[in-house]
Short mmCIF file of C-alpha atoms and ligand atoms in Angstrom, two decimals:
data_model
loop_
_atom_site.label_atom_id
_atom_site.label_comp_id
_atom_site.label_asym_id
_atom_site.label_seq_id
_atom_site.Cartn_x
_atom_site.Cartn_y
_atom_site.Cartn_z
CA ALA A 1 68.99 106.47 88.92
CA TYR A 2 70.95 104.02 90.98
CA THR A 3 73.15 105.58 93.62
CA MET A 4 75.54 103.79 95.88
CA ASN A 5 78.54 104.80 97.84
CA ILE A 6 80.96 102.28 96.45
CA PRO A 7 84.12 102.94 98.46
CA THR A 8 82.42 102.30 101.78
CA LEU A 9 80.81 99.12 100.55
CA ILE A 10 83.69 97.37 98.95
CA LYS A 11 86.68 96.16 100.80
CA MET A 12 89.27 95.07 98.35
CA GLU A 13 91.21 91.86 98.68
CA ASN A 14 94.87 91.46 98.02
CA PRO A 15 95.02 89.90 94.55
CA LEU A 16 97.91 87.66 95.46
CA ASP A 17 96.56 86.63 98.81
CA PHE A 18 94.80 83.50 97.58
CA TYR A 19 94.85 80.06 98.92
CA PRO A 20 97.18 78.24 96.59
CA GLU A 21 95.39 74.96 97.15
CA GLU A 22 92.16 76.58 96.04
CA LEU A 23 93.54 77.37 92.63
CA PRO A 24 97.00 75.98 92.11
CA GLY A 25 99.38 77.66 89.75
CA VAL A 26 97.79 81.10 89.58
CA LYS A 27 99.95 82.74 92.21
CA GLU A 28 103.11 81.25 90.73
CA ALA A 29 102.16 82.36 87.23
CA LEU A 30 101.50 85.91 88.42
CA GLU A 31 104.73 86.06 90.34
CA LYS A 32 106.55 85.04 87.17
CA ASN A 33 104.65 87.72 85.33
CA ASP A 34 102.99 85.05 83.21
CA GLN A 35 99.61 86.74 82.96
CA ALA A 36 98.35 84.63 80.11
CA GLY A 37 99.16 81.47 82.06
CA ALA A 38 97.30 82.76 85.10
CA ALA A 39 94.29 83.73 83.01
CA GLU A 40 94.18 80.30 81.43
CA LYS A 41 94.18 78.58 84.82
CA ILE A 42 91.41 80.83 86.06
CA GLN A 43 89.34 80.26 82.96
CA GLU A 44 89.72 76.51 83.41
CA TYR A 45 88.66 76.79 87.03
CA LEU A 46 85.59 78.88 86.21
CA GLU A 47 84.50 76.48 83.51
CA LYS A 48 84.98 73.42 85.68
CA LYS A 49 83.09 75.00 88.55
CA ASP A 50 80.02 75.43 86.36
CA LYS A 51 79.97 71.78 85.45
CA ILE A 52 80.12 70.16 88.88
CA PRO A 53 77.29 67.62 88.86
CA LEU A 54 74.80 67.24 91.67
CA ASN A 55 72.46 64.25 91.55
CA ILE A 56 69.59 64.15 93.99
CA GLY A 57 67.52 60.97 94.24
CA ILE A 58 63.93 61.48 95.38
CA THR A 59 62.10 58.34 96.36
CA GLY A 60 58.83 57.52 98.07
CA GLU A 61 55.53 55.82 97.38
CA SER A 62 53.27 56.98 94.60
CA GLY A 63 51.33 60.05 95.71
CA ALA A 64 53.76 60.91 98.53
CA GLY A 65 54.57 64.23 96.86
CA LYS A 66 57.87 63.53 95.04
CA SER A 67 57.02 65.37 91.82
CA THR A 68 55.62 68.36 93.66
CA PHE A 69 58.75 68.53 95.83
CA ILE A 70 61.00 68.30 92.77
CA ASN A 71 59.07 71.06 91.03
CA ALA A 72 59.11 73.33 94.08
CA PHE A 73 62.84 72.81 94.60
CA ARG A 74 63.47 73.76 90.99
CA GLY A 75 61.11 76.73 91.21
CA VAL A 76 58.88 75.20 88.55
CA ASP A 77 55.10 75.43 88.70
CA ASN A 78 53.27 72.07 88.63
CA ARG A 79 51.45 73.31 85.53
CA ASP A 80 54.66 74.21 83.71
CA GLU A 81 55.67 72.11 80.73
CA GLN A 82 59.04 71.40 82.36
CA ALA A 83 57.26 70.17 85.48
CA ALA A 84 57.37 66.63 86.75
CA PRO A 85 53.83 65.28 86.25
CA THR A 86 51.97 65.21 89.55
CA GLY A 87 49.07 63.15 90.77
CA ILE A 88 49.83 60.21 88.48
CA VAL A 89 49.80 56.70 89.91
CA GLU A 90 53.00 54.84 89.11
CA THR A 91 53.11 51.14 88.63
CA THR A 92 56.41 50.63 86.84
CA MET A 93 60.08 51.01 87.59
CA GLU A 94 60.19 54.28 85.73
CA ILE A 95 62.99 56.68 86.55
CA THR A 96 62.79 60.23 85.27
CA GLN A 97 65.39 62.93 85.59
CA TYR A 98 64.52 66.60 85.89
CA PRO A 99 67.32 69.09 85.39
CA HIS A 100 67.23 72.39 87.23
CA PRO A 101 66.05 74.97 84.66
CA ASN A 102 69.03 77.27 85.28
CA TYR A 103 71.65 74.67 86.22
CA PRO A 104 71.43 71.58 84.02
CA ASN A 105 74.26 70.01 86.05
CA VAL A 106 71.87 69.79 89.01
CA LEU A 107 69.63 66.80 88.39
CA PHE A 108 66.63 65.64 90.36
CA TRP A 109 65.75 61.99 89.89
CA ASP A 110 62.18 60.92 90.44
CA LEU A 111 62.57 57.34 91.65
CA PRO A 112 59.59 55.02 92.14
CA GLY A 113 58.77 53.96 95.67
CA ILE A 114 60.38 50.72 96.71
CA GLY A 115 56.92 49.31 97.42
CA THR A 116 55.82 50.13 93.87
CA THR A 117 58.65 48.10 92.40
CA ASN A 118 58.48 45.09 94.70
CA PHE A 119 62.26 44.80 94.59
CA PRO A 120 64.19 44.21 97.80
CA ALA A 121 66.10 47.31 98.91
CA ASP A 122 69.53 46.15 97.71
CA GLU A 123 68.30 45.23 94.24
CA TYR A 124 66.33 48.44 94.06
CA LEU A 125 69.45 50.49 94.72
CA LYS A 126 71.41 48.58 92.11
CA LEU A 127 68.66 49.19 89.58
CA VAL A 128 68.55 52.93 90.19
CA GLU A 129 72.38 53.04 90.02
CA PHE A 130 72.77 54.44 93.50
CA GLU A 131 76.46 55.31 93.01
CA LYS A 132 75.66 58.40 91.03
CA PHE A 133 73.56 60.07 93.72
CA ASP A 134 75.00 62.67 96.04
CA PHE A 135 72.16 62.04 98.46
CA PHE A 136 68.67 60.61 98.68
CA VAL A 137 65.47 62.15 99.93
CA ILE A 138 62.88 59.64 101.14
CA ILE A 139 59.45 61.22 101.05
CA SER A 140 56.32 60.09 102.82
CA ASP A 141 53.02 61.82 103.44
CA THR A 142 52.28 59.61 106.46
CA ARG A 143 54.52 58.07 109.07
CA PHE A 144 57.49 56.24 107.57
CA ARG A 145 56.92 52.56 106.89
CA GLU A 146 58.93 49.38 106.86
CA ASN A 147 59.94 49.87 103.22
CA ASP A 148 61.35 53.33 103.95
CA VAL A 149 63.38 51.88 106.81
CA LYS A 150 64.74 49.05 104.70
CA LEU A 151 65.71 51.42 101.96
CA ALA A 152 67.39 53.84 104.38
CA GLN A 153 69.39 50.99 105.89
CA GLU A 154 70.56 49.84 102.50
CA ILE A 155 71.49 53.39 101.47
CA GLN A 156 73.48 53.66 104.68
CA LYS A 157 75.29 50.43 103.87
CA MET A 158 76.29 51.93 100.54
CA GLU A 159 77.70 54.89 102.49
CA LYS A 160 75.35 57.34 100.89
CA LYS A 161 73.40 60.04 102.69
CA PHE A 162 69.62 60.13 103.03
CA TYR A 163 67.10 62.51 104.53
CA PHE A 164 63.49 61.89 105.43
CA VAL A 165 60.96 64.40 104.26
CA ARG A 166 57.47 64.22 105.73
CA SER A 167 55.44 66.00 103.05
CA LYS A 168 52.14 67.91 102.87
CA ILE A 169 52.58 69.44 106.30
CA ASP A 170 50.27 72.30 105.32
CA ASN A 171 47.42 69.78 105.16
CA ASP A 172 48.18 68.52 108.68
CA VAL A 173 48.46 72.02 110.07
CA ASN A 174 45.15 73.06 108.52
CA ALA A 175 43.40 69.92 109.77
CA GLU A 176 44.70 70.41 113.30
CA LYS A 177 43.74 74.07 113.24
CA ARG A 178 40.19 73.11 112.41
CA SER A 179 39.91 70.33 114.95
CA GLN A 180 41.67 71.80 117.99
CA ARG A 181 40.44 74.72 119.99
CA ASP A 182 43.80 75.60 121.54
CA PHE A 183 45.88 74.90 118.48
CA SER A 184 49.62 75.33 118.82
CA LEU A 185 51.73 75.17 115.70
CA GLU A 186 54.84 74.09 117.57
CA GLY A 187 52.95 71.38 119.44
CA SER A 188 51.35 69.94 116.32
CA LEU A 189 54.57 69.94 114.34
CA GLY A 190 56.44 68.43 117.26
CA LYS A 191 53.97 65.56 117.50
CA ILE A 192 54.16 64.75 113.80
CA LYS A 193 57.94 64.76 113.86
CA GLU A 194 58.12 62.64 116.99
CA ASN A 195 55.80 60.14 115.43
CA CYS A 196 58.00 59.86 112.33
CA ILE A 197 61.21 59.59 114.33
CA GLU A 198 59.71 56.92 116.55
CA GLY A 199 58.71 54.80 113.59
CA LEU A 200 62.16 55.05 112.09
CA GLU A 201 63.96 54.33 115.36
CA THR A 202 61.79 51.30 115.95
CA GLY A 203 62.89 50.13 112.51
CA GLY A 204 66.52 50.48 113.58
CA ILE A 205 67.54 53.88 112.15
CA LYS A 206 69.70 55.76 114.64
CA SER A 207 68.96 59.49 115.10
CA PRO A 208 67.00 59.81 111.85
CA LYS A 209 66.84 63.23 110.26
CA VAL A 210 63.21 64.08 109.59
CA PHE A 211 62.12 67.32 107.94
CA LEU A 212 58.52 68.50 107.83
CA VAL A 213 57.90 70.18 104.50
CA SER A 214 55.13 71.76 102.50
CA SER A 215 56.14 71.92 98.86
CA PHE A 216 53.66 74.74 98.37
CA ASP A 217 55.48 76.84 100.98
CA LEU A 218 59.15 75.86 101.01
CA HIS A 219 60.03 78.89 103.13
CA LEU A 220 57.95 77.51 106.02
CA TYR A 221 58.49 74.60 108.42
CA ASP A 222 61.69 72.54 108.04
CA PHE A 223 62.78 73.10 104.46
CA PRO A 224 65.22 75.88 105.45
CA CYS A 225 66.64 73.47 108.01
CA LEU A 226 66.97 70.75 105.35
CA GLN A 227 68.83 73.25 103.19
CA LYS A 228 71.26 74.02 106.02
CA THR A 229 71.80 70.36 106.77
CA LEU A 230 72.54 69.59 103.13
CA GLU A 231 74.93 72.50 102.96
CA LYS A 232 76.76 71.23 106.02
CA GLU A 233 76.93 67.63 104.88
CA LEU A 234 77.75 68.02 101.19
CA PRO A 235 81.40 67.95 100.18
CA ALA A 236 82.76 71.51 99.84
CA HIS A 237 83.07 71.43 96.05
CA LYS A 238 79.35 70.59 95.67
CA ARG A 239 78.05 73.26 98.02
CA ASP A 240 77.84 76.10 95.55
CA ALA A 241 76.00 73.93 93.03
CA LEU A 242 73.33 73.30 95.67
CA LEU A 243 73.28 76.86 96.95
CA PHE A 244 72.85 78.51 93.55
CA SER A 245 70.14 76.10 92.51
CA MET A 246 68.16 76.71 95.72
CA PRO A 247 65.07 78.86 95.42
CA ASN A 248 65.28 82.13 97.40
CA ILE A 249 63.34 80.86 100.38
CA ASN A 250 64.64 83.50 102.78
CA MET A 251 67.02 86.44 103.14
CA GLU A 252 69.70 84.17 104.49
CA ILE A 253 69.89 82.21 101.22
CA ILE A 254 70.16 85.42 99.24
CA ASN A 255 73.00 86.56 101.49
CA LYS A 256 74.75 83.21 101.23
CA LYS A 257 74.58 83.36 97.47
CA LYS A 258 76.00 86.84 97.61
CA GLU A 259 78.90 85.71 99.79
CA ALA A 260 79.66 82.78 97.50
CA PHE A 261 79.69 85.08 94.48
CA GLN A 262 81.80 87.62 96.35
CA ALA A 263 84.38 84.94 97.07
CA GLN A 264 84.75 84.36 93.32
CA ILE A 265 85.29 88.01 92.41
CA LYS A 266 89.03 87.85 92.93
CA TRP A 267 89.32 85.17 90.26
CA TYR A 268 87.32 87.14 87.77
CA SER A 269 89.36 90.22 88.58
CA VAL A 270 92.71 88.55 88.07
CA GLY A 271 91.41 86.79 84.96
CA SER A 272 90.03 90.00 83.56
CA ALA A 273 93.20 91.92 84.30
CA ALA A 274 95.45 89.25 82.90
CA VAL A 275 93.70 89.39 79.55
CA ALA A 276 93.37 93.14 79.24
CA GLY A 277 90.59 93.77 76.76
CA VAL A 278 88.37 96.74 76.04
CA PRO A 279 89.31 99.95 77.82
CA ILE A 280 86.64 101.35 80.12
CA PRO A 281 85.69 104.70 78.57
CA TRP A 282 86.18 106.91 81.61
CA LEU A 283 89.27 105.19 82.81
CA SER A 284 91.68 103.96 80.25
CA VAL A 285 92.27 100.57 81.77
CA GLY A 286 91.58 97.46 79.81
CA VAL A 287 89.40 94.77 81.29
CA ASP A 288 88.15 91.57 79.83
CA LEU A 289 84.50 92.43 79.45
CA THR A 290 83.47 88.96 78.30
CA LEU A 291 84.58 87.64 81.67
CA MET A 292 82.58 90.38 83.37
CA VAL A 293 79.54 89.48 81.31
CA LYS A 294 79.89 85.90 82.45
CA ALA A 295 80.18 86.89 86.11
CA VAL A 296 77.19 89.22 86.02
CA THR A 297 75.12 86.66 84.13
CA ASP A 298 75.95 84.20 86.90
CA TYR A 299 74.69 86.65 89.53
CA GLU A 300 71.53 87.37 87.62
CA VAL A 301 70.71 83.69 87.19
CA GLY A 302 71.82 82.70 90.71
CA PHE A 303 69.51 85.27 92.24
CA GLY A 304 66.68 84.23 89.93
CA LEU A 305 66.56 87.63 88.27
CA ASN A 306 66.81 86.54 84.64
CA GLU A 307 63.67 86.75 82.60
CA SER A 308 62.82 83.05 82.62
CA SER A 309 63.36 82.69 86.39
CA LEU A 310 61.18 85.73 87.05
CA GLU A 311 58.50 84.28 84.80
CA ARG A 312 58.62 81.00 86.74
CA LEU A 313 58.46 82.85 90.04
CA SER A 314 55.53 84.86 88.78
CA SER A 315 53.65 81.65 88.08
CA THR A 316 54.59 79.78 91.29
CA ALA A 317 53.99 82.80 93.56
CA GLY A 318 50.91 83.98 91.71
CA VAL A 319 52.29 87.50 91.30
CA PRO A 320 52.08 89.11 87.84
CA TYR A 321 55.46 89.36 86.08
CA ASP A 322 55.15 93.12 85.68
CA GLU A 323 54.61 93.56 89.39
CA LEU A 324 57.77 91.60 90.14
CA CYS A 325 59.70 93.69 87.62
CA ALA A 326 58.30 96.90 89.10
CA VAL A 327 60.37 96.43 92.28
CA LEU A 328 63.64 95.98 90.37
CA GLN A 329 66.01 98.90 90.74
CA SER A 330 69.23 97.78 89.12
CA PRO A 331 69.60 98.28 85.39
CA LEU A 332 70.86 94.69 85.10
CA ALA A 333 67.99 92.55 86.38
CA ALA A 334 65.60 91.03 83.84
CA GLU A 335 67.94 92.15 81.07
CA LYS A 336 70.22 90.17 78.82
CA ILE A 337 73.73 90.89 80.11
CA THR A 338 75.94 92.09 77.26
CA THR A 339 79.21 94.00 77.03
CA ASP A 340 77.24 97.04 75.89
CA LEU A 341 75.00 96.92 78.93
CA ILE A 342 77.98 96.54 81.27
CA LEU A 343 79.72 99.51 79.66
CA LYS A 344 76.52 101.55 79.82
CA VAL A 345 76.09 100.87 83.53
CA LEU A 346 79.76 101.53 84.23
CA SER A 347 79.64 104.83 82.41
CA HIS A 348 77.14 106.06 85.03
CA PHE A 349 79.84 105.80 87.64
CA THR A 350 82.06 108.57 86.47
CA GLY A 351 84.13 111.23 88.24
CA THR A 352 85.10 110.52 91.80
CA THR A 353 84.16 106.89 91.67
CA ALA A 354 86.38 106.25 88.71
CA LEU A 355 89.25 108.14 90.25
CA MET A 356 88.95 106.28 93.49
CA ALA A 357 89.16 103.02 91.63
CA ALA A 358 92.32 104.24 89.92
CA GLU A 359 93.83 105.45 93.16
CA GLU A 360 92.99 102.28 94.96
CA GLY A 361 94.48 100.34 92.10
CA SER A 362 97.71 102.24 92.12
CA ARG A 363 98.17 101.36 95.78
CA PHE A 364 98.68 97.77 94.75
CA ILE A 365 101.67 98.49 92.63
CA PRO A 366 104.41 98.74 95.21
CA ILE A 367 102.83 96.05 97.36
CA PHE A 368 102.43 93.29 94.87
CA GLY A 369 104.76 94.26 92.11
CA LEU A 370 102.10 93.73 89.50
CA PRO A 371 102.40 95.67 86.28
CA VAL A 372 100.58 99.01 86.58
CA ALA A 373 97.97 98.26 83.96
CA MET A 374 97.15 94.96 85.55
CA SER A 375 96.67 96.43 89.00
CA LEU A 376 94.33 99.03 87.62
CA SER A 377 92.36 96.43 85.71
CA PHE A 378 92.17 94.25 88.75
CA ALA A 379 90.91 97.11 90.92
CA THR A 380 88.42 98.25 88.32
CA THR A 381 87.00 94.78 87.72
CA TYR A 382 86.89 94.09 91.43
CA ARG A 383 84.99 97.26 92.17
CA ALA A 384 82.67 96.91 89.22
CA LEU A 385 81.76 93.30 89.99
CA SER A 386 81.24 94.04 93.68
CA LEU A 387 78.97 96.89 92.73
CA PHE A 388 76.95 94.76 90.29
CA LEU A 389 76.70 91.99 92.85
CA ASN A 390 75.36 94.40 95.48
CA MET A 391 72.82 95.78 93.05
CA LEU A 392 71.52 92.37 92.08
CA ALA A 393 71.47 91.03 95.64
CA ASP A 394 69.38 94.05 96.66
CA ASP A 395 67.00 93.40 93.79
CA ALA A 396 66.75 89.73 94.78
CA GLN A 397 65.62 90.82 98.25
CA ARG A 398 63.02 93.17 96.83
CA VAL A 399 61.66 90.49 94.52
CA PHE A 400 61.60 87.96 97.36
CA LYS A 401 59.54 90.25 99.55
CA LYS A 402 57.20 91.12 96.73
CA ALA A 403 56.63 87.47 95.78
CA LEU A 404 56.00 86.45 99.35
CA GLY A 405 53.94 89.44 100.37
CA LEU A 406 51.37 88.75 97.76
CA ASN A 407 51.40 84.99 97.89
CA PRO A 408 47.87 84.12 98.98
CA SER A 409 48.96 80.95 100.77
CA VAL A 410 51.18 82.99 103.07
CA LYS A 411 48.53 85.50 103.98
CA GLY A 412 47.11 84.63 107.32
CA VAL A 413 50.40 83.28 108.60
CA SER A 414 50.84 84.80 112.01
CA LEU A 415 53.59 87.17 112.98
CA GLU A 416 54.92 84.51 115.32
CA VAL A 417 55.38 82.08 112.43
CA CYS A 418 56.95 84.78 110.29
CA LEU A 419 59.49 85.57 112.96
CA ARG A 420 60.20 81.98 113.73
CA TYR A 421 60.79 81.08 110.11
CA GLY A 422 62.55 84.26 109.14
CA ILE A 423 59.92 85.56 106.78
CA PHE A 424 60.01 89.29 106.23
CA LEU A 425 56.76 90.49 104.80
P1 GDP B 1 54.27 61.61 93.59
O1 GDP B 1 53.41 60.55 93.02
O2 GDP B 1 55.06 61.13 94.76
O3 GDP B 1 55.13 62.30 92.56
O4 GDP B 1 53.28 62.71 94.21
P2 GDP B 1 52.77 64.08 93.59
O5 GDP B 1 53.84 65.12 93.66
O6 GDP B 1 52.17 63.79 92.25
O7 GDP B 1 51.67 64.51 94.64
C1 GDP B 1 50.49 63.78 94.87
C2 GDP B 1 49.40 64.74 95.29
O8 GDP B 1 49.75 65.37 96.51
C3 GDP B 1 49.17 65.87 94.29
O9 GDP B 1 47.80 66.12 94.19
C4 GDP B 1 49.86 67.07 94.92
O10 GDP B 1 49.26 68.28 94.59
C5 GDP B 1 49.70 66.77 96.41
N1 GDP B 1 50.84 67.36 97.17
C6 GDP B 1 52.15 67.10 97.00
N2 GDP B 1 52.89 67.80 97.87
C7 GDP B 1 52.04 68.53 98.62
C8 GDP B 1 52.19 69.45 99.72
O11 GDP B 1 53.29 69.77 100.17
N3 GDP B 1 51.05 69.98 100.25
C9 GDP B 1 49.81 69.64 99.79
N4 GDP B 1 48.75 70.20 100.37
N5 GDP B 1 49.64 68.77 98.77
C10 GDP B 1 50.72 68.22 98.18
#
């Protein structure tokens, strides 16, 4: 059975203490006692948030590792039928888009290398319709060449962002390990990066951002750093789209996802309270369970704990599906989230927990002047969603450790590397 001391874990927010600019109209509607109006605004916001597009253009010469990078980013195995085909020599100006399997609004565009097309950089960008991209990743498996520089310069002119990814770093590391007696990981990586930066600077790119990546081990080397850079440089409204579509490469990502979901709980709670629905059996407050189902489904998918994500992880990490599922402790992971399931899980938290939720809820009444039923619904939804979020985040950590611990390519990585790259085996 799942036990958790809820009151110590969950610090409730003031339901009216929102940033008005974040969601205009909700506070005003609530103050006017227009609950339906508030709920409608929240619903609109939640729907819009799910549809924010993110277009990532991946370019580089044939064989540089674009498809493999796209597949790894999306958590798709190269052998999967949704995978971008790898190891195929391109000769045409063929552009293929690969949606993220869980977030179809996040699109990866496999763009041919500029050298393949023989178009000058400006024409190339026009042809690929550069306007639609949020940023470009220029991939090379060697040092960056003249074409990469030209393209970067043109992208810069168009005021778009670009990042250089030096791929297949695992190959370099292995080769150096074999050839050098006093091999130092830091030293080897430093040299490769320096070499790339030098080439780009000579070509006229100021302070180029180069990331050393192995698509077979995204948690190693510079991919986590690329993730942080993207997060910092993307406009705020696009950040969650990127974050949720990121594979769980380390504990930090899992925690960031949790924080982002936590920040949304107030909206779900107000929305759920405003449209009082089914009463929770042990506490006769009405909450909108369909909204709760949506929130919990979002958590499950965001943490990669839905069945199809776990299946994909099983295949990319080489860990049997059943073994991944064996570490799950919450009754929500790997299950289809339904109102029945939510009610079943909630009914486990009876007695003191339920009362505390009610008590906590009633404390809102004099403070915010919300109708009693609404305060109780708010408090109940808030507590329930926080609890579900904690459960699923914990499961995500367990699955992450399991997948990594048994991944054969990670075995043999030294403790030093694990510490440096934040891997917890
Ligand atoms: P694309 O033509 O740019 O899409 O390149 P692919 O993704 O098809 O990759 C070309 C070859 O490089 C394939 O055989 C991949 O398996 C291999 N490859 C790609 N990325 C990596 C990597 O990070 N490490 C290693 N060792 N091989 C890679």
